Short mmCIF file of C-alpha atoms in Angstrom, two decimals:
data_model
loop_
_atom_site.label_atom_id
_atom_site.label_comp_id
_atom_site.label_asym_id
_atom_site.label_seq_id
_atom_site.Cartn_x
_atom_site.Cartn_y
_atom_site.Cartn_z
CA UNK K 1 -4.18 25.86 -4.27
CA UNK K 2 -1.04 27.56 -3.36
CA UNK K 3 2.20 25.67 -3.67
CA UNK K 4 5.85 25.63 -2.41
CA UNK K 5 8.61 23.97 -4.41
CA UNK K 6 11.74 22.59 -2.64
CA UNK K 7 14.28 19.94 -2.92
CA UNK K 8 13.27 16.48 -1.59
CA UNK K 9 15.10 13.31 -0.79
CA UNK K 10 15.13 10.35 -3.05
CA UNK K 11 13.00 8.60 -0.62
CA UNK K 12 10.37 11.10 -0.59
CA UNK K 13 10.50 11.36 -4.44
CA UNK K 14 10.19 7.46 -4.73
CA UNK K 15 7.39 7.21 -2.00
CA UNK K 16 5.44 9.79 -4.08
CA UNK K 17 6.04 7.97 -7.37
CA UNK K 18 4.70 4.74 -5.83
CA UNK K 19 1.40 6.40 -4.97
CA UNK K 20 0.67 7.10 -8.74
CA UNK K 21 -0.88 4.86 -11.41
CA UNK K 22 2.29 5.34 -13.33
CA UNK K 23 5.08 7.78 -14.18
CA UNK K 24 7.88 7.82 -16.78
CA UNK K 25 10.94 5.52 -16.04
CA UNK K 26 12.98 8.89 -16.85
CA UNK K 27 11.28 10.51 -13.71
CA UNK K 28 12.09 7.64 -11.01
CA UNK K 29 15.05 8.77 -8.67
CA UNK K 30 17.29 5.73 -9.96
CA UNK K 31 17.26 7.32 -13.52
CA UNK K 32 19.68 9.81 -12.05
CA UNK K 33 22.29 6.87 -11.46
CA UNK K 34 21.69 5.63 -15.09
CA UNK K 35 22.56 9.21 -16.30
CA UNK K 36 25.55 9.62 -13.84
CA UNK K 37 27.51 11.89 -15.98
CA UNK K 38 24.73 14.64 -15.21
CA UNK K 39 24.36 16.08 -11.68
CA UNK K 40 20.88 15.51 -10.40
CA UNK K 41 18.26 16.96 -7.88
CA UNK K 42 14.88 15.78 -6.85
CA UNK K 43 12.25 18.41 -6.60
CA UNK K 44 8.88 18.41 -4.73
CA UNK K 45 5.66 20.63 -4.93
CA UNK K 46 3.84 20.78 -1.65
CA UNK K 47 0.28 21.96 -1.10
CA UNK K 48 0.47 24.87 1.46
CA UNK K 49 -2.85 24.15 3.04
CA UNK K 50 -2.13 20.34 3.76
CA UNK K 51 1.63 20.20 3.65
CA UNK K 52 1.23 17.24 1.39
CA UNK K 53 3.58 16.38 -1.64
CA UNK K 54 1.52 16.84 -4.76
CA UNK K 55 4.15 16.72 -7.48
CA UNK K 56 7.65 15.67 -8.24
CA UNK K 57 10.50 16.09 -10.83
CA UNK K 58 13.91 14.66 -11.37
CA UNK K 59 16.25 17.37 -12.79
CA UNK K 60 19.49 16.43 -14.45
CA UNK K 61 22.19 19.21 -14.74
CA UNK K 62 24.59 19.23 -17.63
CA UNK K 63 27.58 21.70 -17.17
CA UNK K 64 28.61 23.95 -19.94
CA UNK K 65 32.32 23.48 -20.87
CA UNK K 66 34.40 25.89 -18.68
CA UNK K 67 31.44 27.58 -17.22
CA UNK K 68 29.56 27.06 -13.86
CA UNK K 69 26.36 27.21 -15.88
CA UNK K 70 24.02 24.49 -16.56
CA UNK K 71 21.33 23.01 -18.91
CA UNK K 72 18.62 21.75 -16.47
CA UNK K 73 16.62 18.82 -18.09
CA UNK K 74 13.34 17.08 -16.73
CA UNK K 75 13.10 14.20 -19.14
CA UNK K 76 9.47 13.12 -19.67
CA UNK K 77 8.63 15.30 -16.60
CA UNK K 78 7.90 16.89 -14.24
CA UNK K 79 5.25 14.72 -12.70
CA UNK K 80 2.68 17.41 -11.85
CA UNK K 81 -0.96 18.17 -12.66
CA UNK K 82 -0.38 19.36 -16.20
CA UNK K 83 -4.02 20.29 -16.80
CA UNK K 84 -4.04 22.54 -13.61
CA UNK K 85 -5.68 25.91 -14.70
CA UNK K 86 -2.79 27.63 -12.50
CA UNK K 87 0.00 25.85 -14.42
CA UNK K 88 2.12 28.86 -14.05
CA UNK K 89 2.11 28.60 -10.31
CA UNK K 90 3.78 25.14 -10.79
CA UNK K 91 6.15 26.11 -13.26
CA UNK K 92 7.35 29.64 -12.21
CA UNK K 93 8.79 28.61 -8.95
CA UNK K 94 10.62 25.79 -10.59
CA UNK K 95 12.24 28.23 -13.09
CA UNK K 96 13.21 30.53 -10.15
CA UNK K 97 14.67 27.61 -8.25
CA UNK K 98 16.63 26.25 -11.36
CA UNK K 99 17.95 29.76 -12.13
CA UNK K 100 19.32 29.87 -8.45
CA UNK K 101 21.06 26.64 -9.14
CA UNK K 102 23.02 28.07 -12.03
CA UNK K 103 20.79 26.89 -15.14
CA UNK K 104 20.84 29.09 -17.99
CA UNK K 105 18.38 27.01 -19.88
CA UNK K 106 15.53 24.59 -18.86
CA UNK K 107 14.36 21.63 -21.02
CA UNK K 108 11.37 19.51 -20.04
CA UNK K 109 9.07 16.93 -21.53
CA UNK K 110 5.47 17.17 -20.39
CA UNK K 111 3.91 13.75 -20.30
CA UNK K 112 1.02 15.03 -22.05
CA UNK K 113 -0.58 13.20 -25.10
CA UNK K 114 -2.34 15.38 -27.73
CA UNK K 115 -3.49 12.79 -30.23
CA UNK K 116 -4.05 9.03 -30.75
CA UNK K 117 -4.38 7.01 -33.97
CA UNK K 118 -5.77 3.42 -33.73
CA UNK K 119 -4.17 0.69 -36.02
CA UNK K 120 -6.90 0.78 -38.65
CA UNK K 121 -6.52 4.59 -39.08
CA UNK K 122 -2.77 4.07 -39.47
CA UNK K 123 -3.15 1.24 -41.86
CA UNK K 124 -5.54 3.30 -44.06
CA UNK K 125 -2.90 6.05 -44.11
CA UNK K 126 -0.19 3.76 -45.26
CA UNK K 127 -2.37 2.42 -47.94
CA UNK K 128 -3.21 6.17 -49.19
CA UNK K 129 -0.53 7.20 -51.64
CA UNK K 130 -1.18 10.91 -50.82
CA UNK K 131 -0.44 10.39 -47.05
CA UNK K 132 3.33 10.73 -46.05
CA UNK K 133 3.05 11.29 -42.46
CA UNK K 134 1.05 10.25 -39.45
CA UNK K 135 0.00 13.93 -38.94
CA UNK K 136 -1.73 13.78 -42.27
CA UNK K 137 -4.08 11.22 -40.97
CA UNK K 138 -7.12 12.17 -39.03
CA UNK K 139 -6.73 11.39 -35.35
CA UNK K 140 -8.97 8.78 -33.86
CA UNK K 141 -8.84 10.66 -30.42
CA UNK K 142 -7.78 14.26 -29.61
CA UNK K 143 -7.27 15.59 -26.15
CA UNK K 144 -8.50 19.20 -26.36
CA UNK K 145 -6.86 19.98 -22.76
CA UNK K 146 -3.51 19.22 -24.39
CA UNK K 147 -3.80 22.27 -26.68
CA UNK K 148 -4.55 24.32 -23.63
CA UNK K 149 -1.21 23.13 -22.05
CA UNK K 150 0.66 24.18 -25.11
CA UNK K 151 -1.02 27.50 -25.14
CA UNK K 152 -0.32 28.13 -21.58
CA UNK K 153 3.42 27.08 -21.99
CA UNK K 154 3.72 29.52 -24.95
CA UNK K 155 2.22 32.41 -23.08
CA UNK K 156 4.66 31.89 -20.12
CA UNK K 157 7.59 32.12 -22.57
CA UNK K 158 8.40 28.44 -23.12
CA UNK K 159 9.46 27.45 -26.61
CA UNK K 160 8.67 24.15 -28.37
CA UNK K 161 11.75 22.05 -29.01
CA UNK K 162 12.66 21.04 -32.50
CA UNK K 163 12.48 17.33 -32.80
CA UNK K 164 12.09 16.91 -36.47
CA UNK K 165 9.27 14.57 -35.97
CA UNK K 166 11.70 11.54 -35.80
CA UNK K 167 11.63 11.22 -32.01
CA UNK K 168 14.86 9.38 -31.48
CA UNK K 169 18.19 9.65 -29.77
CA UNK K 170 18.38 10.96 -26.21
CA UNK K 171 15.41 13.18 -26.53
CA UNK K 172 11.84 12.18 -25.55
CA UNK K 173 10.08 10.52 -28.53
CA UNK K 174 7.29 12.67 -29.90
CA UNK K 175 5.52 9.61 -31.19
CA UNK K 176 5.26 6.38 -29.48
CA UNK K 177 3.18 3.29 -30.10
CA UNK K 178 1.11 1.72 -27.18
CA UNK K 179 -1.01 -1.37 -26.69
CA UNK K 180 -3.85 -0.45 -24.18
CA UNK K 181 -4.34 -3.33 -21.72
CA UNK K 182 -6.77 -1.97 -19.31
CA UNK K 183 -10.31 -3.35 -19.44
CA UNK K 184 -9.43 -5.89 -22.11
CA UNK K 185 -8.90 -9.68 -21.82
CA UNK K 186 -5.65 -11.21 -23.13
CA UNK K 187 -7.78 -12.76 -25.95
CA UNK K 188 -9.00 -9.47 -26.98
CA UNK K 189 -5.59 -8.20 -26.95
CA UNK K 190 -4.44 -11.05 -29.38
CA UNK K 191 -7.42 -10.71 -31.45
CA UNK K 192 -6.36 -6.98 -32.01
CA UNK K 193 -2.97 -8.31 -33.69
CA UNK K 194 -2.97 -8.48 -37.48
CA UNK K 195 -2.86 -11.73 -39.40
CA UNK K 196 0.70 -11.52 -40.03
CA UNK K 197 1.43 -11.31 -36.16
CA UNK K 198 -0.74 -14.07 -35.25
CA UNK K 199 0.78 -16.32 -37.97
CA UNK K 200 4.23 -15.53 -36.90
CA UNK K 201 3.40 -16.27 -33.25
CA UNK K 202 2.06 -19.58 -34.18
CA UNK K 203 5.25 -20.14 -36.55
CA UNK K 204 7.47 -19.51 -33.56
CA UNK K 205 5.70 -21.84 -31.29
CA UNK K 206 5.54 -24.54 -33.97
CA UNK K 207 9.37 -24.33 -34.44
CA UNK K 208 9.95 -24.47 -30.69
CA UNK K 209 11.08 -20.99 -29.98
CA UNK K 210 11.28 -20.40 -26.15
CA UNK K 211 11.30 -17.12 -24.52
CA UNK K 212 13.17 -16.81 -21.20
CA UNK K 213 13.99 -14.07 -18.72
CA UNK K 214 17.70 -13.26 -18.30
CA UNK K 215 19.58 -11.64 -15.26
CA UNK K 216 22.41 -9.27 -14.86
CA UNK K 217 24.96 -12.13 -15.66
CA UNK K 218 23.19 -12.24 -19.29
CA UNK K 219 23.91 -8.71 -20.22
CA UNK K 220 27.00 -9.64 -22.23
CA UNK K 221 24.90 -12.00 -24.32
CA UNK K 222 22.42 -9.16 -24.76
CA UNK K 223 25.40 -6.94 -25.72
CA UNK K 224 26.54 -9.34 -28.46
CA UNK K 225 23.05 -9.30 -30.15
CA UNK K 226 22.72 -5.64 -29.61
CA UNK K 227 25.92 -4.92 -31.57
CA UNK K 228 25.02 -7.08 -34.33
CA UNK K 229 21.83 -4.95 -34.61
CA UNK K 230 23.73 -1.81 -34.37
CA UNK K 231 25.90 -2.85 -37.41
CA UNK K 232 22.84 -3.99 -39.40
CA UNK K 233 20.78 -0.80 -38.66
CA UNK K 234 23.77 1.64 -38.81
CA UNK K 235 23.44 3.21 -35.30
CA UNK K 236 26.14 3.71 -32.60
CA UNK K 237 25.50 1.15 -29.78
CA UNK K 238 25.74 1.94 -26.20
CA UNK K 239 28.59 0.18 -24.19
CA UNK K 240 27.79 -2.82 -22.03
CA UNK K 241 28.68 -0.70 -18.99
CA UNK K 242 25.64 1.41 -19.77
CA UNK K 243 23.27 -1.57 -19.61
CA UNK K 244 24.99 -3.01 -16.38
CA UNK K 245 24.72 0.36 -14.70
CA UNK K 246 21.04 0.77 -15.80
CA UNK K 247 20.25 -2.79 -14.37
CA UNK K 248 21.92 -2.17 -11.06
CA UNK K 249 20.58 1.36 -10.73
CA UNK K 250 17.00 0.54 -11.56
CA UNK K 251 16.71 -2.98 -9.87
CA UNK K 252 18.36 -1.72 -6.58
CA UNK K 253 15.26 0.85 -6.48
CA UNK K 254 12.75 -1.77 -7.34
CA UNK K 255 13.65 -5.40 -8.12
CA UNK K 256 11.13 -5.44 -10.85
CA UNK K 257 12.04 -2.17 -12.57
CA UNK K 258 14.09 -3.56 -15.36
CA UNK K 259 13.81 -6.98 -17.03
CA UNK K 260 15.77 -8.81 -19.74
CA UNK K 261 14.19 -11.32 -22.33
CA UNK K 262 15.84 -13.65 -24.80
CA UNK K 263 13.96 -15.66 -27.61
CA UNK K 264 15.97 -18.86 -28.36
CA UNK K 265 15.85 -21.64 -30.79
CA UNK K 266 17.72 -24.82 -30.38
CA UNK K 267 19.58 -23.33 -27.50
CA UNK K 268 20.78 -20.39 -29.50
CA UNK K 269 19.62 -16.82 -28.54
CA UNK K 270 18.26 -15.12 -31.57
CA UNK K 271 16.63 -11.83 -30.18
CA UNK K 272 16.68 -10.05 -26.99
CA UNK K 273 14.85 -7.20 -25.25
CA UNK K 274 14.87 -4.92 -22.21
CA UNK K 275 11.66 -4.11 -20.34
CA UNK K 276 10.98 -1.30 -17.84
CA UNK K 277 8.21 -1.23 -15.42
CA UNK K 278 6.86 1.84 -13.35
CA UNK K 279 3.32 1.19 -11.79
CA UNK K 280 1.07 0.24 -14.49
CA UNK K 281 3.08 1.39 -17.42
CA UNK K 282 5.49 -1.15 -19.01
CA UNK K 283 7.92 -0.25 -21.78
CA UNK K 284 9.63 -2.34 -24.34
CA UNK K 285 12.86 -0.48 -24.12
CA UNK K 286 15.79 -1.74 -26.25
CA UNK K 287 15.57 -4.54 -28.80
CA UNK K 288 18.24 -6.66 -30.47
CA UNK K 289 18.34 -9.58 -32.89
CA UNK K 290 20.62 -11.61 -34.88
CA UNK K 291 20.86 -11.80 -38.57
CA UNK K 292 20.16 -15.56 -38.47
CA UNK K 293 16.89 -17.49 -37.47
CA UNK K 294 14.59 -14.83 -38.61
CA UNK K 295 12.32 -17.45 -40.16
CA UNK K 296 11.27 -18.78 -36.83
CA UNK K 297 10.05 -15.22 -35.93
CA UNK K 298 11.76 -14.82 -32.52
CA UNK K 299 10.95 -11.32 -32.19
CA UNK K 300 7.16 -11.86 -32.48
CA UNK K 301 7.24 -14.59 -29.81
CA UNK K 302 9.39 -12.54 -27.55
CA UNK K 303 6.92 -9.47 -27.78
CA UNK K 304 3.87 -11.83 -27.06
CA UNK K 305 5.59 -13.10 -23.93
CA UNK K 306 6.50 -9.69 -22.61
CA UNK K 307 3.06 -8.20 -23.35
CA UNK K 308 1.49 -11.35 -21.44
CA UNK K 309 3.88 -10.79 -18.60
CA UNK K 310 2.91 -7.08 -18.62
CA UNK K 311 -0.65 -8.05 -18.53
CA UNK K 312 -0.15 -10.58 -15.72
CA UNK K 313 1.62 -7.72 -13.83
CA UNK K 314 -1.54 -5.61 -13.92
CA UNK K 315 -0.22 -3.07 -16.44
CA UNK K 316 -2.61 -0.86 -18.17
CA UNK K 317 -0.40 -0.07 -21.08
CA UNK K 318 2.38 -1.88 -22.92
CA UNK K 319 4.50 0.96 -24.61
CA UNK K 320 6.59 -0.10 -27.59
CA UNK K 321 8.24 3.40 -27.43
CA UNK K 322 9.43 5.55 -30.34
CA UNK K 323 8.16 5.61 -33.80
CA UNK K 324 8.87 7.98 -36.60
CA UNK K 325 5.80 9.80 -38.00
CA UNK K 326 6.78 8.81 -41.49
CA UNK K 327 4.26 6.37 -43.30
CA UNK K 328 6.52 6.51 -46.48
CA UNK K 329 7.32 3.14 -47.36
CA UNK K 330 10.84 4.15 -48.73
CA UNK K 331 11.58 5.63 -45.34
CA UNK K 332 14.30 3.57 -43.51
CA UNK K 333 12.21 3.90 -40.30
CA UNK K 334 8.95 2.75 -41.79
CA UNK K 335 9.54 -0.92 -41.05
CA UNK K 336 9.43 -0.05 -37.46
CA UNK K 337 6.03 1.51 -37.48
CA UNK K 338 4.91 -1.53 -39.62
CA UNK K 339 6.00 -4.03 -37.04
CA UNK K 340 4.52 -2.15 -34.19
CA UNK K 341 1.15 -1.47 -35.93
CA UNK K 342 0.76 -5.32 -36.22
CA UNK K 343 0.04 -5.49 -32.54
CA UNK K 344 -3.25 -3.55 -33.05
CA UNK K 345 -2.31 -0.73 -30.55
CA UNK K 346 -2.34 2.94 -31.34
CA UNK K 347 0.15 5.58 -31.96
CA UNK K 348 0.27 8.55 -29.51
CA UNK K 349 1.63 11.92 -30.13
CA UNK K 350 3.00 13.90 -27.08
CA UNK K 351 3.23 17.71 -27.01
CA UNK K 352 7.04 17.30 -27.30
CA UNK K 353 9.75 18.82 -25.46
CA UNK K 354 9.95 22.61 -24.40
CA UNK K 355 12.69 25.00 -23.63
CA UNK K 356 12.85 27.93 -21.32
CA UNK K 357 15.94 30.16 -21.99
CA UNK K 358 16.93 31.76 -18.62
CA UNK K 359 19.90 33.30 -20.40
CA UNK K 360 19.07 33.98 -23.93
CA UNK K 361 22.74 34.33 -25.08
CA UNK K 362 23.92 31.07 -23.62
CA UNK K 363 20.88 29.33 -24.71
CA UNK K 364 21.49 30.45 -28.22
CA UNK K 365 25.01 29.35 -28.03
CA UNK K 366 24.04 26.03 -26.93
CA UNK K 367 21.59 25.72 -29.81
CA UNK K 368 24.36 26.57 -32.26
CA UNK K 369 26.80 24.09 -30.53
CA UNK K 370 24.15 21.27 -30.68
CA UNK K 371 23.32 21.93 -34.35
CA UNK K 372 26.92 21.41 -35.39
CA UNK K 373 27.28 18.10 -33.62
#
């Protein structure tokens, strides 16, 4: 298949995404409005024989201080056939185009999963004192084609980004936790939960915890809980304006793209979460909780409601997003994987982010600058 790459309109890009089973929420056209401090461009790959659009990518450009040169970033993308034997014929025109646009370096996050570990395998790893990381546990499933993708990228001159295995911050998480929903009944999904999860869901029901959906007007209340969480977990919170912008941008593209949930007890909101939806893929995106009311298990009740709603929408996967690959109980991120493993889902490892230095000197300078921040 011979391909042509060119800039496409947002409408073309969205129409293409809507034909797919799913794509990352970082690759929908509206994500450019969420990341409004970056310049953006929508790219399309066309099959020369049929003239049909067969791939798309959202590129975000970040300008270097004082220079008309840019870092070009395709978060969790582009959305192309990653297993195509002629992968270079997809990526070479993209590099040529981005270079013309003034990019000195390209960063992308192929949405390609290389390994999966089911909940029993992770639990066994946690119980084994010799195991400190997820990578030390034998994978339940390995995607051999993903290794080929990595090999092809290396041969083309792409370099694997350093994520330190933590997978947090603004970069694409290397490790995520997902609950598969396709071809399973809700009963089967709930039976996959561990005893603690099932007990906590019952506890919340008994205590009268109710889970409700919120709207744009409730984002200030979301922010209150989120800032409590930030102080407790020692991270820098995003401002309220970010979530308001996210809500308006994503929901003007699709009224069901972003949702907000609250778990409340006796009229008091105890925990909250944002959910993102693209096709059959549903993400639990941001979570927040108060320091009070934990004994009524609001977070478990809220996740169970979100999972049921995702199921009712016909989702094939409920994605709890990033985890660390540390299985060490003394690690501060260990609680996160422990909470997520209780859903009986599986950990997935992506092939990570990849860089292509179009200008080696500027790329190196950026590396040094980023490492000092």
